[in-house]
Coordinates of C-alpha atoms in Angstrom, one line a residue:
Chain J
M1 CA 4.9 0.3 34.9
R2 CA 5.1 -3.6 34.4
A3 CA 1.6 -3.0 33.1
R4 CA 2.4 -0.2 31.2
V5 CA 5.3 -1.6 29.5
L6 CA 3.3 -5.1 29.0
G7 CA 0.8 -2.4 26.7
Y8 CA 3.5 -1.7 24.1
G9 CA 4.1 -4.7 21.7
K10 CA 7.7 -3.7 21.1
M11 CA 8.7 -3.2 25.1
V12 CA 7.4 -6.3 25.4
G13 CA 9.9 -8.1 22.9
V14 CA 12.5 -6.0 25.3
V15 CA 11.0 -7.8 28.5
G16 CA 11.0 -10.6 26.7
W17 CA 14.5 -10.6 25.9
A18 CA 15.7 -9.5 29.4
C19 CA 13.6 -13.0 31.1
S20 CA 15.7 -14.8 28.3
A21 CA 19.1 -13.3 28.4
C22 CA 21.9 -13.3 31.3
A23 CA 21.0 -11.6 34.4
A24 CA 23.9 -9.3 33.9
Q25 CA 22.6 -7.9 30.3
A26 CA 18.9 -7.8 32.3
E27 CA 20.3 -5.4 34.9
S28 CA 21.8 -3.1 32.0
A29 CA 18.7 -3.4 29.9
V30 CA 16.4 -2.2 32.6
A31 CA 18.4 0.6 34.2
I32 CA 17.9 2.4 30.5
T33 CA 15.1 4.9 30.4
R34 CA 16.6 7.0 27.3
P35 CA 18.9 6.8 24.6
G36 CA 22.4 6.8 25.6
L37 CA 26.2 4.7 25.7
V38 CA 26.3 1.1 26.9
P39 CA 29.4 -1.7 26.8
E40 CA 29.3 -3.3 23.7
A41 CA 29.2 -6.4 25.7
S42 CA 26.3 -5.8 27.0
L43 CA 24.5 -6.2 23.1
N44 CA 22.8 -9.6 22.6
P45 CA 24.6 -10.5 19.2
A46 CA 21.7 -13.1 17.9
D47 CA 19.3 -10.4 18.5
T48 CA 21.3 -7.9 16.6
A49 CA 21.5 -10.3 14.0
W50 CA 18.0 -10.9 13.5
M51 CA 16.8 -6.9 13.9
L52 CA 19.8 -6.3 11.2
T53 CA 18.0 -8.9 9.4
A54 CA 14.5 -8.1 9.4
T55 CA 15.0 -4.4 9.0
A56 CA 16.3 -5.3 5.5
L57 CA 12.8 -7.6 4.7
V58 CA 11.0 -4.2 5.7
L59 CA 13.0 -2.2 3.4
L60 CA 12.4 -5.0 1.0
M61 CA 8.3 -4.5 1.3
T62 CA 9.1 -1.0 0.1
L63 CA 11.8 -1.5 -2.6
P64 CA 10.7 -3.3 -4.8
G65 CA 7.5 -4.8 -3.2
L66 CA 5.3 -2.0 -2.7
A67 CA 6.4 -0.3 -5.8
L68 CA 6.1 -3.6 -8.0
F69 CA 2.2 -4.3 -6.1
Y70 CA 1.2 -0.7 -7.4
A71 CA 2.5 -0.5 -10.2
G72 CA 1.0 -3.6 -12.0
M73 CA -2.5 -2.1 -10.7
V74 CA -1.7 1.7 -13.0
R75 CA -2.8 2.0 -16.4
R76 CA 0.6 1.5 -18.3
K77 CA 1.3 5.9 -19.2
N78 CA 1.5 6.0 -15.0
V79 CA 3.7 2.7 -14.4
I80 CA 7.0 5.1 -14.1
N81 CA 5.6 7.6 -12.4
T82 CA 3.9 4.9 -9.5
M83 CA 7.2 3.5 -9.2
A84 CA 9.3 7.2 -9.1
S85 CA 6.6 7.9 -6.5
V86 CA 7.5 5.0 -4.1
L87 CA 11.2 5.2 -4.6
A88 CA 11.5 9.1 -3.9
V89 CA 9.5 9.2 -0.9
A90 CA 11.4 6.1 0.3
A91 CA 14.3 8.2 0.2
L92 CA 13.3 11.1 1.0
V93 CA 11.6 9.9 4.3
S94 CA 14.7 8.2 4.9
L95 CA 16.8 11.4 5.5
L96 CA 14.1 12.9 7.2
W97 CA 13.5 10.3 9.5
L98 CA 17.5 10.0 10.7
G99 CA 17.6 13.9 10.5
L100 CA 14.2 14.4 13.0
G101 CA 11.2 12.1 13.0
Y102 CA 13.0 9.3 14.9
S103 CA 13.9 11.6 17.7
L104 CA 10.3 12.7 17.7
A105 CA 9.1 9.7 17.9
F106 CA 11.3 7.5 19.8
T107 CA 12.7 10.2 22.6
P108 CA 11.3 10.7 25.9
G109 CA 9.3 14.4 25.9
T110 CA 5.7 14.6 26.3
P111 CA 2.9 11.9 25.9
W112 CA 2.4 13.9 22.5
L113 CA 5.8 13.9 21.3
G114 CA 9.5 13.1 22.2
S115 CA 12.4 15.4 22.1
L116 CA 15.4 16.7 19.8
A117 CA 17.7 14.8 21.5
R118 CA 18.3 12.6 18.7
A119 CA 17.8 15.3 15.9
G120 CA 20.1 16.3 13.3
F121 CA 21.5 12.5 13.3
A122 CA 22.7 12.6 16.8
G123 CA 23.0 9.6 18.2
M124 CA 24.2 6.4 16.7
D125 CA 27.4 6.3 18.1
Y126 CA 29.9 3.5 17.9
V127 CA 32.9 4.4 19.9
K128 CA 35.5 1.7 19.0
D129 CA 38.0 2.9 21.6
S130 CA 36.0 2.0 24.5
A131 CA 34.1 -0.2 23.0
Q132 CA 30.8 1.6 23.3
V133 CA 27.7 1.7 21.3
A134 CA 24.6 3.7 21.7
V135 CA 20.8 2.0 22.3
S136 CA 17.5 3.2 22.7
H137 CA 16.0 2.8 25.5
L138 CA 13.2 1.0 23.9
A139 CA 15.9 -2.1 22.9
P140 CA 18.7 -1.8 24.6
H141 CA 20.1 -5.1 23.4
V142 CA 21.3 -4.0 20.2
P143 CA 22.8 -0.9 18.7
E144 CA 20.4 2.2 18.1
S145 CA 21.7 2.7 14.8
V146 CA 19.8 -1.1 14.0
F147 CA 17.2 -0.3 16.0
A148 CA 16.7 3.5 14.3
M149 CA 17.2 1.8 10.7
F150 CA 14.8 -1.1 11.8
Q151 CA 12.1 2.1 12.7
L152 CA 13.2 3.8 9.8
T153 CA 11.3 1.2 7.5
F154 CA 8.0 1.5 9.0
A155 CA 8.5 5.3 8.5
V156 CA 9.3 4.7 4.7
I157 CA 6.7 2.4 3.8
T158 CA 3.6 4.2 5.5
P159 CA 4.0 7.4 3.5
A160 CA 5.0 4.8 0.5
L161 CA 1.1 3.5 1.1
I162 CA -0.4 6.1 0.7
V163 CA 1.1 6.5 -2.8
G164 CA -1.7 4.0 -3.9
A165 CA -4.6 6.7 -3.2
L166 CA -3.3 9.4 -5.2
V167 CA -1.5 8.0 -8.6
E168 CA -2.6 8.7 -11.7
R169 CA -3.3 12.7 -11.2
M170 CA -0.9 14.3 -8.6
R171 CA 2.3 16.2 -9.2
F172 CA 5.2 14.5 -8.5
S173 CA 7.1 17.8 -6.5
A174 CA 3.5 18.1 -4.6
L175 CA 3.8 14.1 -3.6
L176 CA 7.3 14.8 -2.2
W177 CA 6.2 17.9 -0.5
F178 CA 3.5 15.8 0.6
A179 CA 5.5 12.7 2.1
G180 CA 7.8 14.9 3.9
L181 CA 5.2 17.1 6.0
W182 CA 3.2 14.4 6.6
S183 CA 5.9 12.0 7.6
L184 CA 6.7 14.5 10.6
L185 CA 3.8 16.0 11.3
V186 CA 1.2 12.8 11.2
Y187 CA 3.7 9.6 11.5
A188 CA 6.4 10.8 14.0
P189 CA 3.7 12.2 16.4
V190 CA 1.2 9.0 16.3
A191 CA 4.5 6.8 16.5
H192 CA 5.2 8.3 19.5
W193 CA 2.1 7.9 20.9
A194 CA 1.8 4.2 20.5
W195 CA 5.6 3.0 20.8
E196 CA 7.3 5.4 23.2
P197 CA 6.7 4.0 26.8
G198 CA 5.7 7.4 27.5
G199 CA 3.3 8.1 25.1
W200 CA -0.3 8.6 25.8
M201 CA -1.2 5.5 23.9
A202 CA 1.2 3.0 25.4
Q203 CA -0.1 4.6 28.8
L204 CA -3.3 3.8 27.8
G205 CA -2.9 0.3 27.3
T206 CA -3.5 0.1 23.8
L207 CA -2.0 -2.6 21.9
D208 CA -0.1 -2.4 18.3
F209 CA 2.7 -5.0 18.0
A210 CA 3.6 -3.6 14.9
G211 CA 2.0 -0.9 13.5
G212 CA -2.1 -2.0 12.8
T213 CA -2.8 1.6 14.0
V214 CA 0.5 3.8 13.6
V215 CA 1.5 2.5 9.9
H216 CA -2.1 1.0 8.4
I217 CA -5.4 2.9 9.8
N218 CA -3.0 5.8 10.0
A219 CA -2.0 5.5 5.8
G220 CA -5.6 4.9 5.2
A221 CA -7.2 7.5 6.7
A222 CA -4.7 9.5 4.7
G223 CA -5.3 7.9 1.7
L224 CA -9.0 8.6 2.0
V225 CA -8.6 12.5 2.5
C226 CA -6.1 12.7 -0.4
A227 CA -8.9 10.8 -2.8
Y228 CA -11.2 13.4 -1.6
V229 CA -8.7 16.1 -1.7
L230 CA -7.6 15.5 -4.8
G231 CA -10.7 14.8 -6.8
P232 CA -11.2 11.7 -8.9
R233 CA -9.2 11.0 -12.0
Q234 CA -10.7 11.9 -15.6
G235 CA -13.2 9.8 -16.6
Y236 CA -13.5 7.3 -13.2
G237 CA -16.5 5.5 -13.1
R238 CA -17.2 5.8 -16.6
E239 CA -13.8 4.2 -18.5
P240 CA -12.3 1.1 -17.7
F241 CA -8.5 1.9 -15.8
E242 CA -7.2 -1.6 -16.8
P243 CA -4.5 -2.4 -14.7
Y244 CA -0.9 -2.8 -16.5
S245 CA 0.2 -6.2 -15.1
L246 CA -1.3 -8.0 -12.4
A247 CA 1.7 -10.2 -13.0
L248 CA 3.7 -7.3 -11.4
T249 CA 1.0 -7.1 -8.8
M250 CA 1.6 -10.7 -7.4
V251 CA 5.1 -10.6 -7.5
G252 CA 4.8 -7.5 -5.4
T253 CA 2.5 -9.6 -3.4
G254 CA 4.9 -12.0 -2.6
L255 CA 7.5 -9.3 -1.4
L256 CA 5.1 -7.9 0.9
W257 CA 4.6 -11.1 2.3
V258 CA 8.0 -12.3 3.0
G259 CA 9.0 -9.0 4.0
W260 CA 5.8 -9.2 6.6
F261 CA 7.8 -11.7 8.4
G262 CA 10.5 -9.0 9.0
F263 CA 8.0 -6.3 9.6
N264 CA 5.9 -8.6 12.6
A265 CA 8.5 -11.0 14.0
G266 CA 11.0 -8.1 14.0
S267 CA 9.1 -6.3 16.1
A268 CA 9.3 -8.8 19.2
L269 CA 13.2 -7.0 19.1
A270 CA 14.7 -10.8 19.9
A271 CA 15.4 -14.0 18.2
D272 CA 13.1 -15.7 20.5
G273 CA 9.8 -17.9 20.5
R274 CA 7.7 -14.6 20.4
A275 CA 9.5 -13.8 17.3
G276 CA 8.9 -17.3 16.1
L277 CA 5.2 -17.4 16.8
A278 CA 4.5 -13.8 15.2
M279 CA 6.1 -15.3 11.9
L280 CA 3.8 -18.2 12.0
V281 CA 0.8 -16.3 12.8
T282 CA 1.4 -13.7 10.6
H283 CA 1.4 -16.3 7.8
L284 CA -1.5 -18.1 8.6
A285 CA -3.3 -14.6 8.6
A286 CA -2.1 -13.8 5.1
C287 CA -3.5 -17.4 3.8
A288 CA -7.0 -16.9 5.8
G289 CA -7.3 -13.4 4.0
A290 CA -6.2 -14.7 0.9
L291 CA -8.9 -17.4 0.8
A292 CA -11.5 -15.2 2.7
W293 CA -11.4 -12.6 -0.2
M294 CA -11.2 -15.6 -2.7
L295 CA -14.4 -17.1 -1.7
G296 CA -16.4 -13.6 -1.1
E297 CA -15.2 -13.1 -4.9
W298 CA -16.8 -16.2 -6.0
V299 CA -19.8 -16.3 -4.1
R300 CA -20.5 -12.6 -5.0
R301 CA -18.8 -12.9 -8.7
R302 CA -18.9 -15.9 -9.7
R303 CA -15.6 -16.0 -10.2
P304 CA -12.2 -15.8 -8.1
S305 CA -9.8 -12.9 -9.5
L306 CA -5.7 -13.1 -8.9
L307 CA -5.8 -9.6 -7.8
G308 CA -8.4 -10.4 -5.4
L309 CA -5.9 -13.4 -4.1
C310 CA -3.1 -10.7 -3.9
S311 CA -5.5 -7.9 -2.1
G312 CA -6.8 -10.5 0.5
V313 CA -3.2 -12.0 1.3
V314 CA -2.3 -7.7 1.8
A315 CA -5.8 -7.9 4.1
G316 CA -4.6 -10.9 6.0
L317 CA -1.5 -9.1 6.5
V318 CA -2.8 -5.6 7.3
A319 CA -4.8 -7.2 10.2
I320 CA -2.5 -9.1 11.9
T321 CA 0.1 -6.7 12.2
P322 CA -1.2 -5.3 15.6
A323 CA -1.9 -8.8 16.9
S324 CA 1.0 -10.5 15.8
G325 CA 2.8 -11.0 19.2
Y326 CA -0.3 -11.4 21.2
V327 CA -2.4 -14.0 19.6
T328 CA -2.4 -17.7 19.1
P329 CA -2.4 -19.2 15.6
A330 CA -6.2 -19.7 15.6
S331 CA -7.3 -16.6 16.5
A332 CA -4.8 -15.3 13.6
V333 CA -6.8 -17.7 11.2
L334 CA -9.9 -15.8 12.4
I335 CA -8.4 -12.2 12.3
G336 CA -7.1 -13.2 8.8
A337 CA -10.4 -14.3 7.7
V338 CA -12.7 -11.4 9.2
A339 CA -10.2 -9.4 7.5
G340 CA -10.6 -10.8 3.8
L341 CA -14.3 -10.4 3.9
A342 CA -14.1 -7.2 5.9
C343 CA -11.7 -5.6 3.0
Y344 CA -13.3 -6.7 0.4
W345 CA -16.4 -5.1 1.1
G346 CA -14.1 -2.0 2.1
A347 CA -12.6 -1.8 -1.5
T348 CA -15.5 -2.4 -2.9
G349 CA -19.3 -1.8 -1.1
L350 CA -17.8 0.7 1.0
K351 CA -15.8 2.5 -1.8
R352 CA -18.9 3.4 -3.6
L353 CA -20.7 4.3 -0.7
L354 CA -17.5 7.0 0.3
R355 CA -17.6 8.0 -3.6
A356 CA -13.8 8.7 -3.4
D357 CA -11.7 7.6 -6.0
D358 CA -8.9 6.0 -3.9
S359 CA -7.2 4.7 -7.0
L360 CA -5.7 1.5 -5.1
D361 CA -8.1 1.2 -2.0
V362 CA -5.5 2.5 0.4
F363 CA -8.6 3.1 2.8
G364 CA -10.3 0.0 1.9
V365 CA -7.3 -2.6 2.4
H366 CA -5.1 -0.6 4.7
G367 CA -7.8 1.7 6.8
I368 CA -10.2 -1.6 7.2
G369 CA -7.5 -3.9 7.6
G370 CA -6.4 -2.2 10.3
L371 CA -9.7 -1.1 12.3
V372 CA -10.2 -5.1 12.0
G373 CA -7.1 -6.0 13.2
C374 CA -6.8 -3.1 15.9
L375 CA -10.6 -4.3 17.4
M376 CA -9.9 -8.2 17.4
T377 CA -6.6 -7.5 19.0
G378 CA -8.9 -6.2 22.0
L379 CA -10.9 -9.2 21.5
L380 CA -8.2 -12.0 21.0
A381 CA -4.8 -11.0 23.0
N382 CA -3.8 -13.8 25.2
P383 CA -2.2 -13.2 28.0
T384 CA -0.3 -16.2 27.8
V385 CA 1.4 -14.9 24.6
G386 CA 2.1 -11.3 25.1
G387 CA 1.7 -11.1 28.7
A388 CA -0.9 -8.7 27.9
K389 CA -5.1 -8.9 27.9
G390 CA -6.7 -6.9 25.2
Q391 CA -9.1 -4.2 26.3
L392 CA -11.7 -3.4 23.2
V393 CA -12.7 -0.5 24.4
V394 CA -9.1 1.0 24.6
Q395 CA -8.3 -0.2 21.1
A396 CA -11.2 1.4 19.8
L397 CA -10.0 4.8 21.4
G398 CA -6.7 4.7 20.0
A399 CA -8.2 3.6 16.4
V400 CA -10.3 6.7 16.6
A401 CA -8.1 8.8 17.7
V402 CA -5.3 7.8 15.2
L403 CA -7.8 7.8 12.6
G404 CA -9.2 11.3 13.3
Y405 CA -5.6 13.1 13.9
S406 CA -4.6 11.2 10.5
L407 CA -7.8 12.9 8.4
V408 CA -7.6 16.1 9.9
M409 CA -3.8 16.5 9.7
T410 CA -3.7 14.7 6.3
W411 CA -6.1 17.6 5.1
V412 CA -4.0 20.3 6.5
V413 CA -0.7 19.0 5.0
L414 CA -2.4 19.1 1.9
G415 CA -3.5 21.7 1.8
L416 CA -0.1 23.9 2.4
T417 CA 1.2 21.4 -0.1
R418 CA -1.2 23.2 -2.6
V419 CA -0.1 26.7 -1.7
L420 CA 3.4 25.5 -1.9
V421 CA 3.2 23.9 -5.3
G422 CA -0.2 22.6 -6.2
L423 CA -1.8 19.2 -6.4
R424 CA -3.0 18.1 -9.3
V425 CA -1.1 17.7 -12.6
D426 CA -3.1 19.4 -15.8
E427 CA -5.7 17.9 -17.8
A428 CA -3.8 17.5 -20.6
S429 CA -1.0 15.6 -18.6
E430 CA -3.2 13.3 -16.9
Q431 CA -4.8 12.3 -20.4
G432 CA -1.1 11.6 -21.6
G433 CA -0.1 10.2 -18.5
L434 CA 2.4 11.0 -16.1
D435 CA 5.5 8.6 -17.1
V436 CA 6.1 11.2 -20.1
A437 CA 4.6 14.6 -18.1
Q438 CA 6.0 14.2 -15.2
H439 CA 9.7 11.9 -16.0
R440 CA 9.8 12.3 -19.9
E441 CA 10.1 8.4 -19.6
H442 CA 8.2 5.7 -20.8
L443 CA 7.7 2.2 -20.9
G444 CA 9.3 0.1 -24.1
A445 CA 7.0 -1.8 -26.3
Chain S
M1 CA -7.1 11.2 -28.5
L2 CA -3.5 11.5 -28.8
A3 CA -1.5 10.2 -31.7
S4 CA 0.8 7.9 -29.6
E5 CA -2.3 6.5 -27.8
K6 CA -3.8 6.0 -31.1
L7 CA -0.6 4.2 -32.3
A8 CA -0.3 1.9 -28.9
I9 CA -3.8 0.5 -29.2
A10 CA -2.8 0.0 -33.3
A11 CA -0.1 -1.8 -32.1
H12 CA -1.9 -3.8 -29.9
L13 CA -4.2 -5.1 -32.6
H14 CA -1.7 -5.5 -35.1
V15 CA 0.0 -8.5 -32.4
L16 CA -3.5 -9.7 -32.0
L17 CA -4.4 -10.1 -35.7
R18 CA -1.2 -11.5 -36.6
R19 CA -1.2 -14.0 -33.5
K20 CA -4.6 -15.0 -33.7
A21 CA -5.7 -14.9 -37.0
G22 CA -2.7 -14.5 -38.6
R23 CA -2.8 -11.2 -40.6
V24 CA -0.1 -8.7 -40.6
T25 CA -1.0 -5.4 -40.6
D26 CA 0.6 -2.2 -41.0
T27 CA 0.5 -0.6 -37.6
E28 CA 1.1 3.3 -38.5
W29 CA -0.9 3.1 -41.5
M30 CA -3.6 2.1 -39.0
A31 CA -2.9 5.0 -36.7
V32 CA -3.2 7.9 -39.4
N33 CA -5.5 6.5 -41.9
A34 CA -9.2 6.2 -41.0
D35 CA -10.2 3.7 -43.8
Y36 CA -7.5 1.3 -43.3
A37 CA -8.4 1.4 -39.2
A38 CA -12.2 1.0 -40.4
E39 CA -11.4 -2.0 -42.4
M40 CA -9.0 -3.6 -39.8
V41 CA -12.0 -3.0 -37.3
R42 CA -14.0 -5.4 -39.2
V43 CA -11.3 -7.9 -40.1
A44 CA -10.3 -7.8 -36.3
R45 CA -14.4 -8.2 -35.5
S46 CA -14.6 -10.8 -38.1
A47 CA -12.1 -13.0 -36.5
A48 CA -12.8 -12.2 -33.1
Q49 CA -16.5 -13.8 -33.7
E50 CA -15.1 -16.9 -35.6
G51 CA -12.7 -17.5 -32.8
A52 CA -14.3 -15.9 -29.9
H53 CA -11.2 -14.1 -29.4
A54 CA -12.3 -12.0 -26.3
D55 CA -9.3 -9.8 -26.3
L56 CA -9.5 -9.4 -30.3
A57 CA -12.7 -7.5 -30.3
E58 CA -12.3 -5.5 -27.1
W59 CA -8.8 -4.0 -29.2
A60 CA -11.0 -3.5 -32.2
D61 CA -13.6 -1.5 -30.1
K62 CA -10.6 0.5 -28.7
L63 CA -9.3 1.6 -32.4
E64 CA -12.5 2.6 -33.5
Q65 CA -13.4 4.5 -30.6
A66 CA -10.2 6.3 -30.5
W67 CA -10.9 6.9 -34.3
N68 CA -14.7 7.8 -33.4
P69 CA -15.0 8.7 -29.8
R70 CA -19.1 8.7 -29.8
P71 CA -21.3 6.9 -27.7
A72 CA -23.1 4.7 -30.0
V73 CA -19.7 3.2 -30.6
A74 CA -20.0 1.3 -27.1
V75 CA -23.4 0.0 -27.4
S76 CA -22.7 -1.2 -30.8
A77 CA -19.5 -2.7 -29.1
R78 CA -21.5 -4.2 -26.1
E79 CA -24.2 -5.7 -28.8
Q80 CA -21.4 -7.2 -31.0
L81 CA -19.7 -8.6 -27.8
A82 CA -22.5 -10.5 -26.4
R83 CA -23.3 -11.9 -29.6
V84 CA -20.3 -13.9 -28.8
G85 CA -20.8 -14.3 -25.2
L86 CA -17.6 -12.2 -24.3
R87 CA -17.3 -9.4 -21.9
A88 CA -19.1 -6.4 -22.4
A89 CA -17.5 -2.8 -22.9
A90 CA -17.8 -0.1 -20.7
P91 CA -21.7 1.3 -20.0
A92 CA -22.1 4.9 -19.7
S93 CA -22.1 4.5 -15.8
P94 CA -20.5 1.7 -13.4
A95 CA -22.6 -1.3 -13.0
S96 CA -23.2 -2.9 -10.0
P97 CA -20.1 -5.4 -9.0
A98 CA -22.3 -8.0 -7.9
D99 CA -23.4 -8.5 -11.4
P100 CA -21.1 -11.3 -12.3
E101 CA -21.0 -10.0 -16.0
A102 CA -20.5 -6.4 -15.0
P103 CA -17.6 -4.9 -17.0
R104 CA -14.4 -4.6 -14.8
Y105 CA -12.1 -1.9 -13.8
I106 CA -14.9 0.7 -14.1
G107 CA -15.4 3.0 -10.6
G108 CA -12.5 0.4 -8.9
L109 CA -10.0 -2.0 -9.3
R110 CA -11.7 -4.9 -7.4

């Protein structure tokens, strides 16, 4: 059981907490195998405070981090649509997550899917009179409301990442249908596989500390399918699609970078040394990714670009995500550097090979970065850091399974969406821009 | 080309000409009168060559393309830009990104 638990990044955080907290609290925590009520006194205030903070940081990644990051890269006529897409996806998925997705992902059930025990906004109780509070069995030292909200921010950013692959030609209504269905049919099951202790990937020992597989490979694969199914934008490959403002993209990158400390260090589920190390390796990988991409671009094109630096930062952050609770600082630099170069290839050479108009390179950066991080976690996981030794074959199996499931199910969800509302805007709307066509708004002069 | 897009290009060129060449133009007339637009394109290109203003030449090309969307425009724009050693306009197909002088943002952002 311990080996199984240690194979699960977020549960390792629980074990780490149990070792450092008082014995009575630890006993209480270990006894819990499913969500339920516990005495409020058994909670750890420091961990709860950190998890509240980390949750806010991760939400900051999406709103406004990702919205700015993406909006800066699209053409001027599609900036508002891009920002609206990220915002609407965040709002919709938040409701769906607490209504159903959280229960499917984070309650015990089968190895493939959780139960409906927490569906319909159930649980999350706080009973003041009896001083009891609901907790998840995955984090029995913090309120379940905090744990569910922390996980909500992951559920929100994953479909929001896919927006980057389909911008500038997808109908807004189609995006909402797609994001809602995808969140429930793709994200929730994969999160259950990897992060609920009964999930088949967790049982197998796949290491995914903060979502390299669940978030990034998953979103990357979905983005690639979206790009193929939607088809290229008008003029793709013939006309320059000039980004509206790389300054916005830079601001978005900064917010993503800072928010990622909550993403990775928060996944320790405790305010402890492991969270501190996760934060450190996250920063190092981001820096290594930025410099590696910059060098690659400098050598190939003789000039380093701001967009390349921003992309390298994200590449490093993506790749360190699954490894952040398992590796040493030196390994983090290596992971970030490899990811910087690999994602540069993913967004350029591989992109040409794939012949898909993945508008903002979701697969090239998140898919490739996630794969690099997943596999390198198998090579570099240090048992003294996370208590788990990496297994390359197990990591590869998890990555391929999520990649395959996401590819197939995204195609199915897009098919459903096409039947419901259609996928693409008409040619005139695309030519004039989705800001006016879909929202009747446009940027000022 | 929508009228609003033509106006947006004209507005860009208006601002650039004022800032880089000290010339004040009529933005709205540039978007509705072909002769005036052609003359402003000529003025912008001349100023671009004199001052090596890449963006001025680029927006002059855009306005010309907006008024006369034909392939020959892209060719002449590349030649004209090459004379002042600036970035080339869009070719018909994506160039290899390994070429450091390849035009950007065609077939990919990065």
